[in-house]
CSV table of C-alpha atoms in Angstrom, one decimal:
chain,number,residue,atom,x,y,z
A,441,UNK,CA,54.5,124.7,48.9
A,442,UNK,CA,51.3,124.2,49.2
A,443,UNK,CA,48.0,123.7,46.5
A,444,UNK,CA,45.6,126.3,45.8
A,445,UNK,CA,43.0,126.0,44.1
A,446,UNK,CA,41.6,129.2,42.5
A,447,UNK,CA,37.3,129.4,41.1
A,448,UNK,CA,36.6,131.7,38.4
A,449,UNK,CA,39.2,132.8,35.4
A,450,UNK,CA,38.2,136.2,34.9
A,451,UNK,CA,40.7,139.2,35.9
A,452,UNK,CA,40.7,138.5,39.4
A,453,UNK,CA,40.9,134.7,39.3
A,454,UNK,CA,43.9,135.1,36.8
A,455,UNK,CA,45.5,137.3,38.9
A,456,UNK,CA,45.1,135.8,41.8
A,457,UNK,CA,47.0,132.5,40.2
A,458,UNK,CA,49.5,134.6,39.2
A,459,UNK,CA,50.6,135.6,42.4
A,460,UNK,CA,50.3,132.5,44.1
A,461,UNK,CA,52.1,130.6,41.7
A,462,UNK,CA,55.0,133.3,41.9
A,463,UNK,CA,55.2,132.8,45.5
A,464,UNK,CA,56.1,129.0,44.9
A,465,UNK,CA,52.4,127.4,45.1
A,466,UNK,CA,51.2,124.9,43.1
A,467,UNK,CA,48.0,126.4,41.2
A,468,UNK,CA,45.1,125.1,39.5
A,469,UNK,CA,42.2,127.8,38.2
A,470,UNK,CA,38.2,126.5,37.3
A,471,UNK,CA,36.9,128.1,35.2
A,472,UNK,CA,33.3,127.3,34.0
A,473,UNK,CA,33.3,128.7,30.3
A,474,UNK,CA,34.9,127.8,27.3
A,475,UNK,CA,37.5,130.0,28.0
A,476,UNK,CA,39.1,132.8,30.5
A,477,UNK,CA,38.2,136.5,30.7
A,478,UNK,CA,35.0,136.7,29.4
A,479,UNK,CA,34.1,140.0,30.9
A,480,UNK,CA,37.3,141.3,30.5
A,481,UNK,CA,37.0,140.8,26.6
A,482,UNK,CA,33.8,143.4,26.9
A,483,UNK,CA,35.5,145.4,29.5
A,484,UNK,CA,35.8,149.3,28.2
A,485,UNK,CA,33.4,148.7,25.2
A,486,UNK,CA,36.4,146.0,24.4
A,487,UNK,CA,39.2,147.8,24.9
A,488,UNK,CA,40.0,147.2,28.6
A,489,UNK,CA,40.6,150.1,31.0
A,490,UNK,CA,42.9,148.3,33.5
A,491,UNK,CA,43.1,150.9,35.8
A,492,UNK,CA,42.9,155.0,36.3
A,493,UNK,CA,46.2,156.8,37.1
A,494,UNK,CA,44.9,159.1,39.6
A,495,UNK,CA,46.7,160.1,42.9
A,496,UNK,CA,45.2,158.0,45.7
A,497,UNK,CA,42.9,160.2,47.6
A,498,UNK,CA,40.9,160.0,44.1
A,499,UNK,CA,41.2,156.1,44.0
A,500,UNK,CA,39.8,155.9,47.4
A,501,UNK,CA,36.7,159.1,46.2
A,502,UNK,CA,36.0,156.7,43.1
A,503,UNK,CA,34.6,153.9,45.8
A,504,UNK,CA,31.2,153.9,46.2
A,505,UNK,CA,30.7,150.9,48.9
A,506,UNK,CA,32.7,150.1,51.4
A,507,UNK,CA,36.2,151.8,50.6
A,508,UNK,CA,38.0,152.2,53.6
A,509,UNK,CA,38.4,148.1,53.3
A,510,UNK,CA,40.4,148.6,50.3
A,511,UNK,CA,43.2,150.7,52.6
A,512,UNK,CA,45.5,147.8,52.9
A,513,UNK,CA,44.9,146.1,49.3
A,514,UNK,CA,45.3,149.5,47.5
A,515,UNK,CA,48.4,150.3,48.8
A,516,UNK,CA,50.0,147.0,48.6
A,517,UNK,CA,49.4,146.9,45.1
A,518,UNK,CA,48.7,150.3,43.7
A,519,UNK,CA,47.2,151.4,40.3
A,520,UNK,CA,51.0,152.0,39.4
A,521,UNK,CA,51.6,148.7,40.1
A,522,UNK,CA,49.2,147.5,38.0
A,523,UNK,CA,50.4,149.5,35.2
A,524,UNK,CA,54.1,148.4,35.9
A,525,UNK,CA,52.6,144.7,35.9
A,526,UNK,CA,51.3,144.6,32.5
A,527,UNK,CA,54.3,146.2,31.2
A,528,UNK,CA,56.2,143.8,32.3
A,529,UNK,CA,54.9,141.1,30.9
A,530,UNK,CA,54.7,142.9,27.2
A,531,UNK,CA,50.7,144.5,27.2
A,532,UNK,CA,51.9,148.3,26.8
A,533,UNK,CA,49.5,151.3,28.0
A,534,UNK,CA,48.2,154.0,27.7
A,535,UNK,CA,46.5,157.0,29.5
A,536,UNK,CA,43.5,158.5,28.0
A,537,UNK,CA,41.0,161.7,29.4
A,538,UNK,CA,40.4,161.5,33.1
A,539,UNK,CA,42.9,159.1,33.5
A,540,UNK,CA,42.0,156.2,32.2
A,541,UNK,CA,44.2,153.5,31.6
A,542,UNK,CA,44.1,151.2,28.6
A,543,UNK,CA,46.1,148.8,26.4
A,544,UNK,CA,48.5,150.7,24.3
A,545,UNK,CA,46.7,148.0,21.1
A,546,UNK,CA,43.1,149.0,22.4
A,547,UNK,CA,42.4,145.2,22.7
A,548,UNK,CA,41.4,143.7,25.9
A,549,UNK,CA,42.1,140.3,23.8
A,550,UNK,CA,45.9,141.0,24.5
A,551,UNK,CA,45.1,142.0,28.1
A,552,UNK,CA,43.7,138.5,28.6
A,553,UNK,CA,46.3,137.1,26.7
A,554,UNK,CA,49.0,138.7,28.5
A,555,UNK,CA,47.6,136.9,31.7
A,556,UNK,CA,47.5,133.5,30.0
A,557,UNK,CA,50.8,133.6,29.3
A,558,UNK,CA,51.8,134.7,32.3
A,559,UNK,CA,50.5,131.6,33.9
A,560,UNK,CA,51.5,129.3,31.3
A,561,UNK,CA,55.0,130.3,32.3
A,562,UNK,CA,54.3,130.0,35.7
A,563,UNK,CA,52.7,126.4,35.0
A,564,UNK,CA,49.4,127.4,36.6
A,565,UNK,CA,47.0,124.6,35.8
A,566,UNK,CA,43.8,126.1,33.8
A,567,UNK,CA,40.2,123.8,33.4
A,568,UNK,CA,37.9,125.4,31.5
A,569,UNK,CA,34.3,123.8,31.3
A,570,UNK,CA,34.9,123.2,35.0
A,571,UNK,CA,32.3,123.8,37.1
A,572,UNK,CA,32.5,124.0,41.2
A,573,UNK,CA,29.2,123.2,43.2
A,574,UNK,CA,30.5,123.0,46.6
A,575,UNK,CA,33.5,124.2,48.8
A,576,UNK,CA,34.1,121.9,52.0
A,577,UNK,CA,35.6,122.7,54.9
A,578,UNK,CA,36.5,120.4,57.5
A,579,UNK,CA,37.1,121.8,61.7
A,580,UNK,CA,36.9,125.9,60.4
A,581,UNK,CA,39.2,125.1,57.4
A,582,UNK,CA,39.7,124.3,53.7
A,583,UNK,CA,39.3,120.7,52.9
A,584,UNK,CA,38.0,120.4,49.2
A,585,UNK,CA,36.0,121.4,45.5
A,586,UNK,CA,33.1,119.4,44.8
A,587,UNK,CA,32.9,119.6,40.9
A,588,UNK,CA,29.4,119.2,38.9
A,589,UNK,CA,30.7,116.2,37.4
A,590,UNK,CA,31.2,114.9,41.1
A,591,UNK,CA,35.0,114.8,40.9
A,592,UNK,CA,36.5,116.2,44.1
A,593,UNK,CA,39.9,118.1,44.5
A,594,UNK,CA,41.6,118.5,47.5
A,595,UNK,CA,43.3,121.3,48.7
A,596,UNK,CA,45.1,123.6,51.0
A,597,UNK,CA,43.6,126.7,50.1
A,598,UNK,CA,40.8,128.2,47.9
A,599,UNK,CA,40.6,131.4,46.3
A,600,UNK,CA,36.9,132.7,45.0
A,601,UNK,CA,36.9,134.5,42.2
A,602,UNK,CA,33.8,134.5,40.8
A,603,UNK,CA,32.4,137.7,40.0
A,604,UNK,CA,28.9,139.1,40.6
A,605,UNK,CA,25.5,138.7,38.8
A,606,UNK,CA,26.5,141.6,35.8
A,607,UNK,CA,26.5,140.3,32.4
A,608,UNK,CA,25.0,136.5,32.7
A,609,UNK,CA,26.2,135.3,29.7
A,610,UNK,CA,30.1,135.4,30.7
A,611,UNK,CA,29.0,133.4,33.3
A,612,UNK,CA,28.6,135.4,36.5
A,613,UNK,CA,25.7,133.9,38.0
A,614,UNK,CA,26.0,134.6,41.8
A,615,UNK,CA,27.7,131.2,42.2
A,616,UNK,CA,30.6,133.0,44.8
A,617,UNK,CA,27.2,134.2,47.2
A,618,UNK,CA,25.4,130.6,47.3
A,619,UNK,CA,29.9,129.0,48.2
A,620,UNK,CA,29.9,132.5,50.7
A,621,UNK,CA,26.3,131.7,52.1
A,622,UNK,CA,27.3,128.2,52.5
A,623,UNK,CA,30.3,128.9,54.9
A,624,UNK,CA,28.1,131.0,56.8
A,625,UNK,CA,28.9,134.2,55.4
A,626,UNK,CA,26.2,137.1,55.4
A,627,UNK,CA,25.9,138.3,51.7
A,628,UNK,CA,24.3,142.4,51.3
A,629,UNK,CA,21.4,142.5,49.4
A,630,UNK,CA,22.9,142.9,45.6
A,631,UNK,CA,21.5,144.9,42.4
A,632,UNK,CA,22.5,146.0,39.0
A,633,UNK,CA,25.4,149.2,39.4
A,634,UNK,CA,26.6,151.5,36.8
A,635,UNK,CA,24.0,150.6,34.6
A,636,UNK,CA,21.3,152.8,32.7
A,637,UNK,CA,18.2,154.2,34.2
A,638,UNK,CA,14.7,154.1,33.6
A,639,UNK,CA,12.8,157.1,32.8
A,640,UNK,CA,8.9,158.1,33.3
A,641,UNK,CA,7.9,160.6,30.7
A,642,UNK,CA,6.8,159.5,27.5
A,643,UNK,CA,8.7,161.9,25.3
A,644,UNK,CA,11.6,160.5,26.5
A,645,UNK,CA,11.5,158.4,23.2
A,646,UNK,CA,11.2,161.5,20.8
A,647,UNK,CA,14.6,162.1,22.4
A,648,UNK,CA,16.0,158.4,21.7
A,649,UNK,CA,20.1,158.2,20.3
A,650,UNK,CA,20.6,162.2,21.8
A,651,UNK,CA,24.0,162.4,23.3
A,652,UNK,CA,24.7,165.5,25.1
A,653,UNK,CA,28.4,166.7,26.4
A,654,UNK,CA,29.0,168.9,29.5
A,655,UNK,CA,26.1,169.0,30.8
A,656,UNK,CA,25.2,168.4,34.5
A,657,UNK,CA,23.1,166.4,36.7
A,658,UNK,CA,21.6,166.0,39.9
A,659,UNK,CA,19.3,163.6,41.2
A,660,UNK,CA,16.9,164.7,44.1
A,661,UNK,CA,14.6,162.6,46.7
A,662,UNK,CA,12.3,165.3,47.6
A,663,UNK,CA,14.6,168.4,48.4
A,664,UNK,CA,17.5,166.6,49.7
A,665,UNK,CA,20.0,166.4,46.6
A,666,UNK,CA,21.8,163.4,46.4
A,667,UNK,CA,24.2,163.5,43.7
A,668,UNK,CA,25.6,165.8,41.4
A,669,UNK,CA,27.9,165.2,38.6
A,670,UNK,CA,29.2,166.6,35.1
A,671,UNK,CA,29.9,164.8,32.0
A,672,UNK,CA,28.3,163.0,29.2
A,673,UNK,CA,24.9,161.6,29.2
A,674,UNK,CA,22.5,159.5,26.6
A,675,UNK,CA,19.0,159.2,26.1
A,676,UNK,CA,17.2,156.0,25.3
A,677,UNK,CA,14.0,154.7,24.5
A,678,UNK,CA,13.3,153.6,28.0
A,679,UNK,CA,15.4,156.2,29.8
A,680,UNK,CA,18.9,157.5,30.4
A,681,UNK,CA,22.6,156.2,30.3
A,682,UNK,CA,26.3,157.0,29.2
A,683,UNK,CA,28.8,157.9,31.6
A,684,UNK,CA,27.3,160.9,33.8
A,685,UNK,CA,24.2,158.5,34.5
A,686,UNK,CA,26.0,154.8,34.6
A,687,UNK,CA,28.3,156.8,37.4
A,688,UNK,CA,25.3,158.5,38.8
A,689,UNK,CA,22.9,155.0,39.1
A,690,UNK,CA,25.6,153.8,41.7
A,691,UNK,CA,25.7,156.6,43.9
A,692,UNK,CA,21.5,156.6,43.9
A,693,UNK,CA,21.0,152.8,43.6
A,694,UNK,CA,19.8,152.1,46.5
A,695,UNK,CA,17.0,154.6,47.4
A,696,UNK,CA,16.0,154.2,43.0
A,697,UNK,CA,14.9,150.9,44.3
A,698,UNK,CA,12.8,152.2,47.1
A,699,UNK,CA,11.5,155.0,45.3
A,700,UNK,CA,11.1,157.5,42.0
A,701,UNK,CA,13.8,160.1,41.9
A,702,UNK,CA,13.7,163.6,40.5
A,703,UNK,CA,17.1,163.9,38.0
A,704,UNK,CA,17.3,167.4,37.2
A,705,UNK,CA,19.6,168.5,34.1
A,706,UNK,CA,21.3,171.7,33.5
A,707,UNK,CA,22.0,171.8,29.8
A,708,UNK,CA,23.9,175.1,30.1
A,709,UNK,CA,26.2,174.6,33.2
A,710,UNK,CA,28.8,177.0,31.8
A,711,UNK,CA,26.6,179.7,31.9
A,712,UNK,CA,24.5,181.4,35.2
A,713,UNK,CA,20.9,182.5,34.6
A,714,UNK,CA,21.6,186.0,33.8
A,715,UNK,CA,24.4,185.1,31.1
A,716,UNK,CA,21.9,182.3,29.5
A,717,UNK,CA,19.4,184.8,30.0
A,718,UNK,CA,21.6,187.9,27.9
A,719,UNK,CA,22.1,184.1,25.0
A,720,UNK,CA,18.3,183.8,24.8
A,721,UNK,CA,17.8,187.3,24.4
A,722,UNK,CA,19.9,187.6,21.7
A,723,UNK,CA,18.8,184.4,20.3
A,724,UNK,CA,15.1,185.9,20.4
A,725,UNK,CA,16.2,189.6,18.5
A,726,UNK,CA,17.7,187.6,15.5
A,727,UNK,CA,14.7,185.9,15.2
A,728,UNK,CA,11.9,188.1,16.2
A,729,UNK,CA,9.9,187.3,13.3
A,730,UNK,CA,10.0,184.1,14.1
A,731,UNK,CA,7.6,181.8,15.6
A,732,UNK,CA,8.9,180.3,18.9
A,733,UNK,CA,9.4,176.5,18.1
A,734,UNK,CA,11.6,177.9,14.9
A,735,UNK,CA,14.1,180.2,16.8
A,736,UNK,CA,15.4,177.3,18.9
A,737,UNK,CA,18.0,175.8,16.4
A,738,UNK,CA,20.8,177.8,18.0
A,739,UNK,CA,20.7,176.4,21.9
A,740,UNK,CA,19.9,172.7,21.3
A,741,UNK,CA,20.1,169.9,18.7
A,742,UNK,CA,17.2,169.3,16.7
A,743,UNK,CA,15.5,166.5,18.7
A,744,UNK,CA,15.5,168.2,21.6
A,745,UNK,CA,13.8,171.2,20.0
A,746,UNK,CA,10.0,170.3,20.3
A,747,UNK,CA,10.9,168.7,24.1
A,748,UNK,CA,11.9,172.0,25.5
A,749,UNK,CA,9.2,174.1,22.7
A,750,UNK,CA,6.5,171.4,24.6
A,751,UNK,CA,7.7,171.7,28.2
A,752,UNK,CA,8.2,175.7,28.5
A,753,UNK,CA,4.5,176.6,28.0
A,754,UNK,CA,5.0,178.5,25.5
A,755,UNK,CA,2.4,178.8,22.5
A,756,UNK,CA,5.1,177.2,19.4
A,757,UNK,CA,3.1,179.3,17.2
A,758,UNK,CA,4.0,182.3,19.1
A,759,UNK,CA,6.2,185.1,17.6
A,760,UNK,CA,9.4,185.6,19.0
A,761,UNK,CA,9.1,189.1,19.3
A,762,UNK,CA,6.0,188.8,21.8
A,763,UNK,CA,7.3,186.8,24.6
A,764,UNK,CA,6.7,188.3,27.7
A,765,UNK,CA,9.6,188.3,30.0
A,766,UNK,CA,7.8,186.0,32.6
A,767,UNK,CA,8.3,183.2,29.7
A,768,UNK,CA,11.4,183.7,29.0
A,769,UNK,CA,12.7,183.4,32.1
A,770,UNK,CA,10.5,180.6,32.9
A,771,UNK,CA,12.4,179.6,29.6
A,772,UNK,CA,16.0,180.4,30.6
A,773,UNK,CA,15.2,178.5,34.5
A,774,UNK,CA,14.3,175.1,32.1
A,775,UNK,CA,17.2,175.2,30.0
A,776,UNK,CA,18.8,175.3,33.8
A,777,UNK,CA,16.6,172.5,35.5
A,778,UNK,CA,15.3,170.5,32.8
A,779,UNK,CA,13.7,167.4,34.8
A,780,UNK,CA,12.8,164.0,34.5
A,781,UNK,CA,11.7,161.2,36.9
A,782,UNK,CA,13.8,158.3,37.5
A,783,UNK,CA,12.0,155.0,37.9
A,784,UNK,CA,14.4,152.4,38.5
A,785,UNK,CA,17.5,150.3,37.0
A,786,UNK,CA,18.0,148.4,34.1
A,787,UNK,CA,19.1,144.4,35.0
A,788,UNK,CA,22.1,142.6,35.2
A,789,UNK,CA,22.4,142.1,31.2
A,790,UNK,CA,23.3,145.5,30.9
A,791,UNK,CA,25.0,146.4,34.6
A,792,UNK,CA,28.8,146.8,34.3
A,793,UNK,CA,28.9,145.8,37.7
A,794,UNK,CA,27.2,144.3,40.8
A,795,UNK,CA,26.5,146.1,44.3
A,796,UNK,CA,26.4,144.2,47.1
A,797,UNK,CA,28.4,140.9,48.1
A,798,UNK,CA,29.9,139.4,50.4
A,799,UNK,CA,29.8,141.2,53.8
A,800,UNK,CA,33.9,142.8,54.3
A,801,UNK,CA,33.6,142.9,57.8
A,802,UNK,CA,34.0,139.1,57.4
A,803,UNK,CA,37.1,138.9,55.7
A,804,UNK,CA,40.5,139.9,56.4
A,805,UNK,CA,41.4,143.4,54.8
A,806,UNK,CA,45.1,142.5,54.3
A,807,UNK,CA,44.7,138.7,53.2
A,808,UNK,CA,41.3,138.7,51.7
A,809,UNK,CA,41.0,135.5,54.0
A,810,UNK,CA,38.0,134.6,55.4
A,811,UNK,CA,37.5,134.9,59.0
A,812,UNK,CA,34.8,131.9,59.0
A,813,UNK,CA,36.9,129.4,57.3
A,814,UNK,CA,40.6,129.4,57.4
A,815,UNK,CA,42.1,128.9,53.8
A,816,UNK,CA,39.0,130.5,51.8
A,817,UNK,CA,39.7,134.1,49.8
A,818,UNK,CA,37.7,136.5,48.3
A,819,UNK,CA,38.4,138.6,45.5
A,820,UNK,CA,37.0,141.4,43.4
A,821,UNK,CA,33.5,141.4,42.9
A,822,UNK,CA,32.1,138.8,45.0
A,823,UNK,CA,33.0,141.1,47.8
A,824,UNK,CA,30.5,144.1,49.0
A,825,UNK,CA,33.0,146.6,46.8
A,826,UNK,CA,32.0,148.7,43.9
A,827,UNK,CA,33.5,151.9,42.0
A,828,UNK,CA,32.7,154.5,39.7
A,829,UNK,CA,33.4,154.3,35.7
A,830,UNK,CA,37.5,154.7,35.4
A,831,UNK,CA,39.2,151.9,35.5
A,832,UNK,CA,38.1,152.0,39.2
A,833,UNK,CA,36.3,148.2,39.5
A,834,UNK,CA,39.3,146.5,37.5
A,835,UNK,CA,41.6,148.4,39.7
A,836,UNK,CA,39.7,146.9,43.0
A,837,UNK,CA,40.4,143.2,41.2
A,838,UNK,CA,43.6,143.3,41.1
A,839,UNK,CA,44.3,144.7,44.5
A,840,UNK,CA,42.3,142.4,46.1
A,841,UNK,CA,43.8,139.4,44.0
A,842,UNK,CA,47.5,140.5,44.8
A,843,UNK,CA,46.3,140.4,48.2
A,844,UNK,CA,45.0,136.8,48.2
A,845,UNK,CA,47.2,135.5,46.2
A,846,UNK,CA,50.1,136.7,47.8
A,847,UNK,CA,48.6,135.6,51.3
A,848,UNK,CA,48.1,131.8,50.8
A,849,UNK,CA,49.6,129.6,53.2
């Protein structure tokens, strides 16, 4: 039997105790906070989607960095797993739209409490308002924790569990990349991912609290498209965000920070020109009499009215019924590619996630183990891994967790 000692008591860290204390290890989790799962509590706008229940080949599509890593710790512990997991130790589920996974209760507080309990039982030792400052190895391998209040705890293996740099205040303040760096691991640059973007024009306030279903959106750098994606979108005061553009910032991060990006939106996706074309027509005739900016009402919500009245060139005063063709076309090709210019990311306080971490061609894929220091893991988001909205980043957690925790020595 040997001890492990586990930093960070948020999904990963839990999970990761789990496993190694079911294996026959003697446990003991640091956590920094008050108290474990922090970000878990928030996760799913509180409610917790644990995982998607998608076939594989869609698991594997829904990783953004760095996914063929993941071959070895998604199979050993699948998303089916994880559902099978929680049920087993009495935290129901439930499958929503797109396959999301949840808590049958909708509380993430039962989620965390489910894993508390679990290592209760398994008398896995939890500190909270423990802080770690240093790991120590000694000849390649695990030796020791340093603590902040200078205690040190020996060891004979360490998992790191410590999250990224999304939402500061549960704590996630980089501290697994400065223990990474320190061992002589190479950390990816990082920044915020699946978080809202920032948008140039200024009318983007007039349109602040809109939230538009099915529509569809492409970002472009120059002519080379480099996303494209349907869903559910939100304007801001500053910019852009629900799903379709939290998903869409990961794919994009990286050139955003680099440069402005042209997001194009088609508010009518289910329709080609000529059909939107025949709508607008029709639209027009029942309101011939009509000036322009008051014949609108039937193709978009009110705020969006004076954007689109503004941005076609087309006299609002205008009568209907003298529209050339040239402007309504012009017209009907907006409603299709309604632009805007992306500027860059909003921070960590409002990222779900971080990109970037530590580099995964220094660990093991199957063991999570470092291959710099014998005895040192690396779990969930600390690692160079990140997934679309779904259930997808929870689901890399756990895998990687299982995968550490059932590795230990």
């Amino acid at each position: 039997m040997s001890s492990v000692l586990i930093i960070g008591g948020g999904a990963s860290g839990m999970f990761a105790a789990i496993w190694a204390a079911r294996n026959g290890h003697s446990v003991s989790l640091y956590e920094k906070n008050e108290k474990a799962g922090k970000k878990l509590f928030i996760t799913g706008k509180g409610r917790c989607n644990l995982t998607n229940a998608c076939d594989m080949d869609t698991l594997f599509s829904s990783v953004v960095s760095n996914g063929r890593f993941l071959y070895s710790s998604f199979y050993g512990f699948t998303n089916h797993d994880v559902i099978d997991f929680f049920e087993s130790i009495g935290v129901p589920t439930k499958v929503e739209r797109g396959g999301r996974v949840f808590p049958a209760s909708d509380h993430s507080s039962d989620v965390i409490k489910g894993l508390l309990g679990e290592m209760e039982r398994l008398n896995v030792k939890v500190h909270f308002r423990a802080e770690v400052k240093e790991i120590i190895t000694k000849d390649g391998a695990f030796c020791r924790l340093v603590l902040s209040d200078g205690r040190e705890i020996e060891g004979d293996a360490c998992i790191v569990a410590t999250g990224g740099l999304s939402y500061r205040t549960t704590g996630s303040t980089g501290d697994g990349y400065r223990f990474a760096g320190s061992l002589g691991h190479q950390v990816t640059p990082c920044m915020p991912a699946l978080v809202p973007m920032e948008v140039k024009e200024p009318w983007i306030q007039e349109l602040m609290g809109l939230s538009l279903k099915n529509v569809e959106a492409a970002v472009f750098d120059g002519k080379k498209k480099l996303c494209q994606e349907f869903g559910e979108m939100l304007f801001t005061h500053y910019g852009v965000s629900g799903p379709l553009m939290i998903s869409a910032s990961s794919r994009i991060g990286k050139k955003l920070s680099e440069k402005e990006l042209t997001l194009v939106i088609d508010l009518k996706p289910a329709l080609d020109m000529e059909t939107l074309d025949k709508r607008v027509r029709r639209d027009f005739e029942e309101n011939q009499n009509r000036q322009f900016k008051n014949a609108l009402g039937k193709l978009f919500p009110a705020k969006l009215v004076p954007v689109m009245t503004e941005l076609s060139g087309i006299d609002p005063e205008k009568r209907v019924n003298i529209i050339s063709k040239e402007e309504r076309i012009d017209f009907v090709r907006l409603i299709k590619h309604f632009p805007l210019t992306l500027t860059g990311l909003r921070g960590y306080d409002e990222a779900i996630i971080t990109k970037g971490g530590v580099k995964t061609k220094e660990i093991d894929p199957g063991t999570m183990e470092s291959k710099l220091a014998k005895g040192v893991y690396f779990t969930g988001e600390v690692l160079d891994l990140d997934a679309l909205t779904g259930g997808f980043n929870l689901q890399i957690a756990w895998s990687t967790a299982y995968a550490a925790g059932n590795s230990v020595k």
